[in-house]
Structure formats: C-alpha cells, structure tokens
Coordinates of C-alpha atoms in Angstrom, one line a residue:
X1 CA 114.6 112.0 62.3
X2 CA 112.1 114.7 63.4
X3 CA 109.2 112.4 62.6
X4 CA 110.7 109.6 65.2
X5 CA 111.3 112.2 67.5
X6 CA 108.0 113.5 67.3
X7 CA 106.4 110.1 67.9
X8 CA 107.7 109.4 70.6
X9 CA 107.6 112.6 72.3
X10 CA 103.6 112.3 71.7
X11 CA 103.5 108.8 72.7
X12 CA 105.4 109.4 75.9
X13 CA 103.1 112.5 76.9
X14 CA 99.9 110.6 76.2
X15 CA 101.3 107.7 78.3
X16 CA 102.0 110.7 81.3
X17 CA 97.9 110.6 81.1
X18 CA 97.0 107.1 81.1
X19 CA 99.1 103.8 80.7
X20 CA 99.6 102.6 77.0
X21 CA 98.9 99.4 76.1
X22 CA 102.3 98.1 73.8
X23 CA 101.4 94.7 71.4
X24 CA 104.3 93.2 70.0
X25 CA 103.2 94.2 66.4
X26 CA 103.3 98.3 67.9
X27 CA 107.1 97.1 69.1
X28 CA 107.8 95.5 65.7
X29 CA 106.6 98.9 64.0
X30 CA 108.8 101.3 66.0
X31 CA 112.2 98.4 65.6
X32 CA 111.6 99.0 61.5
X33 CA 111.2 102.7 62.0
X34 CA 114.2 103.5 64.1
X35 CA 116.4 100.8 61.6
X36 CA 115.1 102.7 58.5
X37 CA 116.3 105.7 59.6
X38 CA 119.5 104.8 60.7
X39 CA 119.7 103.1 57.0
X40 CA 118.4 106.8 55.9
X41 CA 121.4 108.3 57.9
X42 CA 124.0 106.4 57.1
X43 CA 122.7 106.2 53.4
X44 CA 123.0 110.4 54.1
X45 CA 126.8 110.2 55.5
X46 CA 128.0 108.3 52.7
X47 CA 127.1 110.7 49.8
X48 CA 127.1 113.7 51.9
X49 CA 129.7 114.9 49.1
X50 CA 127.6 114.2 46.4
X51 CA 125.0 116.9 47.9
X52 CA 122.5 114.2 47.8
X53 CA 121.2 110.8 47.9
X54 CA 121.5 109.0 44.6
X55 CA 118.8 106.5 42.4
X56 CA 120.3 103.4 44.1
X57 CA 119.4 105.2 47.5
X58 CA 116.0 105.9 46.4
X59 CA 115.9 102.4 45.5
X60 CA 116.6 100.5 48.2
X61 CA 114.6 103.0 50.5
X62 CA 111.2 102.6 48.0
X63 CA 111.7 98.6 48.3
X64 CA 111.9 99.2 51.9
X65 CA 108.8 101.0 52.0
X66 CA 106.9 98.5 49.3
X67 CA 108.0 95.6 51.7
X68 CA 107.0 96.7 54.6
X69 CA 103.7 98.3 53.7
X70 CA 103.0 94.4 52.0
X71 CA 104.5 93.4 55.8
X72 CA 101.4 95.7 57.4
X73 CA 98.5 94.1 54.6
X74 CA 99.5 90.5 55.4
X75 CA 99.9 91.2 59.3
X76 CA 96.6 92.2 59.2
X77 CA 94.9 90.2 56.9
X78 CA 96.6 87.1 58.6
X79 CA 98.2 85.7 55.8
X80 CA 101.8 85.5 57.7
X81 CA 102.5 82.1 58.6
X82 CA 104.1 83.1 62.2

C-alpha cells in the first residue's frame, strides 16, 4: 500500500509545479496497480489466521506480475491488436 501511496503523493506534488501530462496507457497502469493491491489485501484478510499468505497466493500474484509485464512488452512493441 505504501508504494501506491507514495506514488501518488510524488506525482501530485510534481503536478503542484507544472501540469502533468496523463496518456491513457499511464491511466491503464495506475487502474492494474490499485486492483492488484486490493487483490493483495483481500488475498491478506483471508489468511490473516494462517499468519501468512500461502503458495496459491504467491501464485496467482506471480501470474499477475508475468501477465502484466508481457502487457508492458507488447504495449510497447505494438504487438496488441487494440
């Protein structure tokens, strides 16, 4: 969460300076970023009695992480079809 936070809190200061320009790829980014961690969190609450997140956790949050880096490598390659 800290890392979101931080984000933002240097992206609105910057923007206090000088206007940012926002593409719809830097919107798409920060979407995926606040939904994985809200998966991260709730993935957190439900095994907050096991004192930690488990190997299907880890799972699905890697595959997150594989897909959307091969997301990023198309995007800017241009190999997405939309």
């Amino acid at each position: 969460i800290s890392f979101t936070l931080n984000i933002l809190f240097i992206l609105g200061s910057a923007s206090l300076i000088t206007p940012l320009p926002i593409s719809s790829a830097m919107t798409f980014d920060m979407i995926v970023m606040v939904l994985i961690t809200l998966v991260l969190i709730i993935m957190a609450f439900l095994t907050l009695k096991k004192k930690g997140l488990n190997k299907t956790c880890g799972f699905i949050l890697v595959s997150l992480y594989i897909v959307y880096t091969a997301y990023i490598i198309c995007r800017n390659y241009g190999v997405l079809p939309f």
